[in-house]
PDB file of C-alpha atoms and ligand atoms in Angstrom:
ATOM      1  CA  MET A   1       0.000   0.000   0.000  1.00  0.00           C
ATOM      2  CA  ARG A   2       1.053   3.574  -0.654  1.00  0.00           C
ATOM      3  CA  ILE A   3      -0.028   5.814   2.161  1.00  0.00           C
ATOM      4  CA  VAL A   4       0.441   9.393   3.257  1.00  0.00           C
ATOM      5  CA  LEU A   5      -0.112  10.187   6.922  1.00  0.00           C
ATOM      6  CA  VAL A   6      -1.067  13.731   7.904  1.00  0.00           C
ATOM      7  CA  GLY A   7      -2.104  15.328  11.166  1.00  0.00           C
ATOM      8  CA  PRO A   8      -1.334  18.308  13.343  1.00  0.00           C
ATOM      9  CA  PRO A   9       1.599  18.397  15.735  1.00  0.00           C
ATOM     10  CA  GLY A  10       0.645  16.438  18.843  1.00  0.00           C
ATOM     11  CA  ALA A  11      -1.621  13.969  17.023  1.00  0.00           C
ATOM     12  CA  GLY A  12       0.844  11.133  17.622  1.00  0.00           C
ATOM     13  CA  LYS A  13       1.744  10.911  13.952  1.00  0.00           C
ATOM     14  CA  GLY A  14       5.253   9.488  14.373  1.00  0.00           C
ATOM     15  CA  THR A  15       4.065   6.762  16.727  1.00  0.00           C
ATOM     16  CA  GLN A  16       1.142   5.769  14.493  1.00  0.00           C
ATOM     17  CA  ALA A  17       3.367   5.832  11.428  1.00  0.00           C
ATOM     18  CA  ALA A  18       5.796   3.383  13.035  1.00  0.00           C
ATOM     19  CA  TYR A  19       3.023   0.949  14.068  1.00  0.00           C
ATOM     20  CA  LEU A  20       1.148   1.143  10.782  1.00  0.00           C
ATOM     21  CA  ALA A  21       4.277   0.644   8.696  1.00  0.00           C
ATOM     22  CA  LYS A  22       5.151  -2.407  10.775  1.00  0.00           C
ATOM     23  CA  ASN A  23       1.630  -3.873  10.535  1.00  0.00           C
ATOM     24  CA  LEU A  24       1.524  -3.292   6.788  1.00  0.00           C
ATOM     25  CA  SER A  25       5.144  -4.413   6.189  1.00  0.00           C
ATOM     26  CA  ILE A  26       6.023  -1.244   4.305  1.00  0.00           C
ATOM     27  CA  PRO A  27       8.854   1.202   5.006  1.00  0.00           C
ATOM     28  CA  HIS A  28       8.087   4.186   7.232  1.00  0.00           C
ATOM     29  CA  ILE A  29       9.574   7.209   5.469  1.00  0.00           C
ATOM     30  CA  SER A  30       9.691  10.270   7.679  1.00  0.00           C
ATOM     31  CA  THR A  31      11.043  13.647   6.627  1.00  0.00           C
ATOM     32  CA  GLY A  32      13.035  13.841   9.854  1.00  0.00           C
ATOM     33  CA  ASP A  33      14.801  10.565   9.062  1.00  0.00           C
ATOM     34  CA  LEU A  34      15.415  11.642   5.452  1.00  0.00           C
ATOM     35  CA  PHE A  35      17.164  14.812   6.589  1.00  0.00           C
ATOM     36  CA  ARG A  36      19.196  13.031   9.262  1.00  0.00           C
ATOM     37  CA  ALA A  37      20.269  10.279   6.846  1.00  0.00           C
ATOM     38  CA  ASN A  38      21.259  12.661   4.030  1.00  0.00           C
ATOM     39  CA  ILE A  39      23.145  14.944   6.386  1.00  0.00           C
ATOM     40  CA  SER A  40      24.965  12.166   8.254  1.00  0.00           C
ATOM     41  CA  GLN A  41      25.917  10.445   4.973  1.00  0.00           C
ATOM     42  CA  GLY A  42      27.087  13.769   3.538  1.00  0.00           C
ATOM     43  CA  THR A  43      25.084  13.466   0.304  1.00  0.00           C
ATOM     44  CA  ASP A  44      24.910  16.512  -1.987  1.00  0.00           C
ATOM     45  CA  LEU A  45      21.300  17.041  -0.922  1.00  0.00           C
ATOM     46  CA  GLY A  46      22.296  16.689   2.718  1.00  0.00           C
ATOM     47  CA  LYS A  47      25.030  19.305   2.309  1.00  0.00           C
ATOM     48  CA  GLU A  48      22.623  21.640   0.574  1.00  0.00           C
ATOM     49  CA  ALA A  49      19.967  21.175   3.260  1.00  0.00           C
ATOM     50  CA  LYS A  50      22.529  21.742   5.992  1.00  0.00           C
ATOM     51  CA  SER A  51      23.728  25.003   4.454  1.00  0.00           C
ATOM     52  CA  TYR A  52      20.187  26.392   4.680  1.00  0.00           C
ATOM     53  CA  MET A  53      19.646  25.061   8.187  1.00  0.00           C
ATOM     54  CA  ASP A  54      22.983  26.393   9.455  1.00  0.00           C
ATOM     55  CA  ALA A  55      22.037  29.818   8.140  1.00  0.00           C
ATOM     56  CA  GLY A  56      18.729  29.562  10.014  1.00  0.00           C
ATOM     57  CA  ASN A  57      16.686  29.327   6.818  1.00  0.00           C
ATOM     58  CA  LEU A  58      13.995  26.931   5.703  1.00  0.00           C
ATOM     59  CA  VAL A  59      15.143  24.162   3.387  1.00  0.00           C
ATOM     60  CA  PRO A  60      13.526  24.808  -0.021  1.00  0.00           C
ATOM     61  CA  ASP A  61      10.894  22.371  -1.252  1.00  0.00           C
ATOM     62  CA  SER A  62      13.085  21.377  -4.192  1.00  0.00           C
ATOM     63  CA  VAL A  63      15.638  19.845  -1.789  1.00  0.00           C
ATOM     64  CA  THR A  64      13.028  18.079   0.335  1.00  0.00           C
ATOM     65  CA  ILE A  65      11.284  16.737  -2.763  1.00  0.00           C
ATOM     66  CA  ALA A  66      14.562  15.428  -4.221  1.00  0.00           C
ATOM     67  CA  MET A  67      15.358  13.639  -0.936  1.00  0.00           C
ATOM     68  CA  ALA A  68      11.903  12.065  -0.835  1.00  0.00           C
ATOM     69  CA  GLU A  69      12.141  10.926  -4.462  1.00  0.00           C
ATOM     70  CA  ASP A  70      15.585   9.401  -3.866  1.00  0.00           C
ATOM     71  CA  ARG A  71      14.178   7.467  -0.966  1.00  0.00           C
ATOM     72  CA  LEU A  72      11.087   6.339  -2.886  1.00  0.00           C
ATOM     73  CA  ASP A  73      13.372   5.086  -5.654  1.00  0.00           C
ATOM     74  CA  GLN A  74      14.943   2.557  -3.298  1.00  0.00           C
ATOM     75  CA  ASP A  75      13.927  -1.079  -3.716  1.00  0.00           C
ATOM     76  CA  ASP A  76      12.109  -1.492  -0.419  1.00  0.00           C
ATOM     77  CA  ALA A  77       9.655   1.270  -1.350  1.00  0.00           C
ATOM     78  CA  GLY A  78       8.771  -0.387  -4.665  1.00  0.00           C
ATOM     79  CA  GLN A  79       5.785  -2.267  -3.253  1.00  0.00           C
ATOM     80  CA  GLY A  80       4.569   0.441  -0.925  1.00  0.00           C
ATOM     81  CA  PHE A  81       5.473   3.014   1.690  1.00  0.00           C
ATOM     82  CA  LEU A  82       4.073   5.151   4.433  1.00  0.00           C
ATOM     83  CA  LEU A  83       5.045   8.819   4.202  1.00  0.00           C
ATOM     84  CA  ASP A  84       5.171  10.815   7.436  1.00  0.00           C
ATOM     85  CA  GLY A  85       5.880  14.538   7.256  1.00  0.00           C
ATOM     86  CA  PHE A  86       5.966  14.619   3.463  1.00  0.00           C
ATOM     87  CA  PRO A  87       4.234  16.195   1.632  1.00  0.00           C
ATOM     88  CA  ARG A  88       3.819  19.098   4.053  1.00  0.00           C
ATOM     89  CA  ASN A  89       2.483  21.681   1.613  1.00  0.00           C
ATOM     90  CA  LEU A  90       0.629  21.853  -1.684  1.00  0.00           C
ATOM     91  CA  GLY A  91       3.782  22.219  -3.789  1.00  0.00           C
ATOM     92  CA  GLN A  92       5.241  19.032  -2.308  1.00  0.00           C
ATOM     93  CA  ALA A  93       1.923  17.195  -2.814  1.00  0.00           C
ATOM     94  CA  GLU A  94       1.868  18.189  -6.475  1.00  0.00           C
ATOM     95  CA  ALA A  95       5.471  17.050  -6.888  1.00  0.00           C
ATOM     96  CA  LEU A  96       4.586  13.695  -5.336  1.00  0.00           C
ATOM     97  CA  ASP A  97       1.605  13.357  -7.697  1.00  0.00           C
ATOM     98  CA  GLY A  98       3.928  13.930 -10.640  1.00  0.00           C
ATOM     99  CA  TYR A  99       6.505  11.448  -9.355  1.00  0.00           C
ATOM    100  CA  LEU A 100       3.908   8.700  -8.802  1.00  0.00           C
ATOM    101  CA  LYS A 101       2.308   9.361 -12.172  1.00  0.00           C
ATOM    102  CA  ASP A 102       5.696   8.921 -13.877  1.00  0.00           C
ATOM    103  CA  LYS A 103       6.068   5.580 -12.087  1.00  0.00           C
ATOM    104  CA  GLY A 104       2.552   4.568 -13.100  1.00  0.00           C
ATOM    105  CA  VAL A 105       1.413   4.053  -9.509  1.00  0.00           C
ATOM    106  CA  LYS A 106      -1.121   5.699  -7.223  1.00  0.00           C
ATOM    107  CA  LEU A 107      -1.616   6.442  -3.556  1.00  0.00           C
ATOM    108  CA  ASP A 108      -4.073   4.120  -1.803  1.00  0.00           C
ATOM    109  CA  ALA A 109      -5.017   6.473   0.997  1.00  0.00           C
ATOM    110  CA  VAL A 110      -4.234   9.655   2.844  1.00  0.00           C
ATOM    111  CA  LEU A 111      -4.852   9.120   6.541  1.00  0.00           C
ATOM    112  CA  ASP A 112      -5.768  12.313   8.353  1.00  0.00           C
ATOM    113  CA  LEU A 113      -5.282  12.014  12.105  1.00  0.00           C
ATOM    114  CA  GLU A 114      -7.811  14.265  13.750  1.00  0.00           C
ATOM    115  CA  VAL A 115      -7.496  15.685  17.252  1.00  0.00           C
ATOM    116  CA  PRO A 116      -9.270  18.687  18.761  1.00  0.00           C
ATOM    117  CA  GLU A 117      -6.910  21.642  18.869  1.00  0.00           C
ATOM    118  CA  ASP A 118      -7.246  22.236  22.615  1.00  0.00           C
ATOM    119  CA  GLU A 119      -6.373  18.602  23.183  1.00  0.00           C
ATOM    120  CA  VAL A 120      -3.193  19.003  21.133  1.00  0.00           C
ATOM    121  CA  VAL A 121      -2.185  22.009  23.203  1.00  0.00           C
ATOM    122  CA  LYS A 122      -2.951  20.151  26.445  1.00  0.00           C
ATOM    123  CA  ARG A 123      -0.949  17.110  25.345  1.00  0.00           C
ATOM    124  CA  ILE A 124       2.128  19.016  24.297  1.00  0.00           C
ATOM    125  CA  ALA A 125       2.160  21.871  26.794  1.00  0.00           C
ATOM    126  CA  GLY A 126       1.719  19.409  29.669  1.00  0.00           C
ATOM    127  CA  ARG A 127       4.845  17.432  28.796  1.00  0.00           C
ATOM    128  CA  ARG A 128       7.699  17.479  31.265  1.00  0.00           C
ATOM    129  CA  ILE A 129      11.090  16.073  30.330  1.00  0.00           C
ATOM    130  CA  CYS A 130      13.901  14.888  32.612  1.00  0.00           C
ATOM    131  CA  ARG A 131      17.088  16.935  32.455  1.00  0.00           C
ATOM    132  CA  ASN A 132      19.185  13.765  32.820  1.00  0.00           C
ATOM    133  CA  ASP A 133      17.532  11.731  30.069  1.00  0.00           C
ATOM    134  CA  SER A 134      15.112  13.055  27.443  1.00  0.00           C
ATOM    135  CA  SER A 135      13.488   9.610  27.172  1.00  0.00           C
ATOM    136  CA  HIS A 136      12.101  10.089  30.710  1.00  0.00           C
ATOM    137  CA  VAL A 137       8.879  11.849  29.751  1.00  0.00           C
ATOM    138  CA  PHE A 138       6.007  12.778  32.070  1.00  0.00           C
ATOM    139  CA  HIS A 139       2.801  14.769  31.755  1.00  0.00           C
ATOM    140  CA  VAL A 140       1.171  17.079  34.285  1.00  0.00           C
ATOM    141  CA  ASP A 141      -2.249  15.419  33.733  1.00  0.00           C
ATOM    142  CA  TYR A 142      -1.769  12.123  31.942  1.00  0.00           C
ATOM    143  CA  HIS A 143       1.403  10.774  33.477  1.00  0.00           C
ATOM    144  CA  LYS A 144       2.152  12.597  36.703  1.00  0.00           C
ATOM    145  CA  PRO A 145       5.424  11.922  38.467  1.00  0.00           C
ATOM    146  CA  LYS A 146       5.067  10.805  42.105  1.00  0.00           C
ATOM    147  CA  THR A 147       6.643  14.074  43.240  1.00  0.00           C
ATOM    148  CA  GLU A 148       5.926  17.204  41.207  1.00  0.00           C
ATOM    149  CA  GLY A 149       8.937  18.293  39.169  1.00  0.00           C
ATOM    150  CA  VAL A 150      10.997  15.179  39.941  1.00  0.00           C
ATOM    151  CA  CYS A 151      11.704  12.248  37.606  1.00  0.00           C
ATOM    152  CA  ASP A 152      10.354   8.913  38.951  1.00  0.00           C
ATOM    153  CA  ILE A 153      13.060   6.994  37.147  1.00  0.00           C
ATOM    154  CA  CYS A 154      16.257   8.783  38.119  1.00  0.00           C
ATOM    155  CA  GLY A 155      15.301  11.654  40.457  1.00  0.00           C
ATOM    156  CA  GLY A 156      16.327  14.293  37.894  1.00  0.00           C
ATOM    157  CA  ASP A 157      14.663  17.696  37.477  1.00  0.00           C
ATOM    158  CA  LEU A 158      11.673  17.815  35.136  1.00  0.00           C
ATOM    159  CA  TYR A 159      11.295  20.793  32.818  1.00  0.00           C
ATOM    160  CA  GLN A 160       9.189  22.058  29.913  1.00  0.00           C
ATOM    161  CA  ARG A 161      10.981  22.326  26.578  1.00  0.00           C
ATOM    162  CA  GLU A 162      10.824  25.634  24.726  1.00  0.00           C
ATOM    163  CA  ASP A 163       9.163  23.807  21.814  1.00  0.00           C
ATOM    164  CA  ASP A 164       6.412  22.537  24.088  1.00  0.00           C
ATOM    165  CA  ARG A 165       5.304  25.920  25.437  1.00  0.00           C
ATOM    166  CA  GLU A 166       1.692  26.803  24.688  1.00  0.00           C
ATOM    167  CA  ALA A 167       2.533  29.846  22.568  1.00  0.00           C
ATOM    168  CA  THR A 168       4.979  27.780  20.482  1.00  0.00           C
ATOM    169  CA  VAL A 169       2.423  24.993  20.048  1.00  0.00           C
ATOM    170  CA  ARG A 170      -0.265  27.466  18.923  1.00  0.00           C
ATOM    171  CA  LYS A 171       2.186  28.878  16.395  1.00  0.00           C
ATOM    172  CA  ARG A 172       2.996  25.397  15.034  1.00  0.00           C
ATOM    173  CA  LEU A 173      -0.739  24.700  14.707  1.00  0.00           C
ATOM    174  CA  GLU A 174      -1.141  27.942  12.787  1.00  0.00           C
ATOM    175  CA  VAL A 175       1.592  26.866  10.367  1.00  0.00           C
ATOM    176  CA  TYR A 176      -0.135  23.498  10.002  1.00  0.00           C
ATOM    177  CA  HIS A 177      -3.444  25.203   9.145  1.00  0.00           C
ATOM    178  CA  THR A 178      -1.999  27.502   6.528  1.00  0.00           C
ATOM    179  CA  GLU A 179       0.584  25.194   4.936  1.00  0.00           C
ATOM    180  CA  THR A 180      -0.429  21.593   5.435  1.00  0.00           C
ATOM    181  CA  GLU A 181      -4.232  21.610   5.585  1.00  0.00           C
ATOM    182  CA  PRO A 182      -4.590  22.634   1.927  1.00  0.00           C
ATOM    183  CA  ILE A 183      -3.114  19.252   0.950  1.00  0.00           C
ATOM    184  CA  ILE A 184      -6.084  17.570   2.624  1.00  0.00           C
ATOM    185  CA  ASP A 185      -8.461  19.353   0.228  1.00  0.00           C
ATOM    186  CA  HIS A 186      -6.100  18.497  -2.624  1.00  0.00           C
ATOM    187  CA  TYR A 187      -6.354  14.789  -1.764  1.00  0.00           C
ATOM    188  CA  LYS A 188     -10.079  14.984  -1.023  1.00  0.00           C
ATOM    189  CA  ALA A 189     -10.523  15.968  -4.645  1.00  0.00           C
ATOM    190  CA  GLN A 190      -8.798  12.653  -5.487  1.00  0.00           C
ATOM    191  CA  ASP A 191     -11.091  10.827  -3.053  1.00  0.00           C
ATOM    192  CA  LEU A 192      -8.135   9.574  -1.001  1.00  0.00           C
ATOM    193  CA  VAL A 193      -8.707  11.074   2.436  1.00  0.00           C
ATOM    194  CA  VAL A 194      -9.732   8.915   5.367  1.00  0.00           C
ATOM    195  CA  THR A 195     -10.210  10.770   8.646  1.00  0.00           C
ATOM    196  CA  ILE A 196      -9.095   8.863  11.742  1.00  0.00           C
ATOM    197  CA  PRO A 197     -10.132  10.165  15.161  1.00  0.00           C
ATOM    198  CA  ALA A 198      -6.791  10.142  16.958  1.00  0.00           C
ATOM    199  CA  LEU A 199      -7.958  10.487  20.546  1.00  0.00           C
ATOM    200  CA  GLY A 200      -7.609   7.492  22.807  1.00  0.00           C
ATOM    201  CA  LYS A 201      -5.021   4.796  23.289  1.00  0.00           C
ATOM    202  CA  VAL A 202      -2.263   4.346  20.721  1.00  0.00           C
ATOM    203  CA  ASP A 203      -3.296   0.781  19.831  1.00  0.00           C
ATOM    204  CA  GLU A 204      -6.952   1.806  19.449  1.00  0.00           C
ATOM    205  CA  VAL A 205      -5.984   4.509  16.982  1.00  0.00           C
ATOM    206  CA  THR A 206      -3.805   2.013  15.078  1.00  0.00           C
ATOM    207  CA  ARG A 207      -6.753  -0.417  14.938  1.00  0.00           C
ATOM    208  CA  ARG A 208      -9.052   2.325  13.613  1.00  0.00           C
ATOM    209  CA  ALA A 209      -6.541   3.218  10.925  1.00  0.00           C
ATOM    210  CA  MET A 210      -6.025  -0.435   9.911  1.00  0.00           C
ATOM    211  CA  ALA A 211      -9.813  -0.946   9.708  1.00  0.00           C
ATOM    212  CA  ALA A 212     -10.129   2.179   7.564  1.00  0.00           C
ATOM    213  CA  LEU A 213      -7.542   0.694   5.203  1.00  0.00           C
ATOM    214  CA  GLY A 214      -9.594  -2.499   4.985  1.00  0.00           C
ATOM    215  CA  LYS A 215      -6.959  -4.346   7.018  1.00  0.00           C
ATOM    216  CA  GLY A 216      -8.986  -4.802  10.191  1.00  0.00           C
ATOM    217  CA  GLU A 217      -9.133  -8.196  11.890  1.00  0.00           C
TER     218      GLU A 217
HETATM  219 ZN1   ZN B 301      15.083  10.899  34.648  1.00  0.00          ZN
END
């Protein structure tokens, strides 16, 4: 299957992408991983991307699109893939359409993870991370540490990352609305969009998505 996963920050997109890709036996292709791989391997595209990032600028779509196409050209993506974080705007979606058309293949579905905006803010802004180990993650409502501000695992200080502050989250949501949401209408016109309510437990959301793809048990 060829799938694109979209959803606002805080919808649990990365986690769902990993589970769905595993269940469907297709590679999970995330933009974050593409950038990291190209930069760490020192590819021409990686060097180009890094020069923009080092200067504090956005990486142009042409670079992101070329990285995605390179990755989709690899053998393991020949029978299917799950894209996570790409396309993130209309220009990238149109480029992907063109690429797939050239290959004579089509997307099977665009899964749109839906969460109420206030819930997204609550999820992200409530996160508290341990200063000793960023994998020690707590939440002021959903996963409270035994003692406020102290990591249950190692006793380290818990803090809120700059990225997780409410104002930052609202800004990221705004960017999502203006840049990414138009691709949902673009794919609706192709009758590809399946909306998945993304509240609830991780495995429940995965089950909903699998059922929507006709892969339910
Ligand atoms: Zn800790």
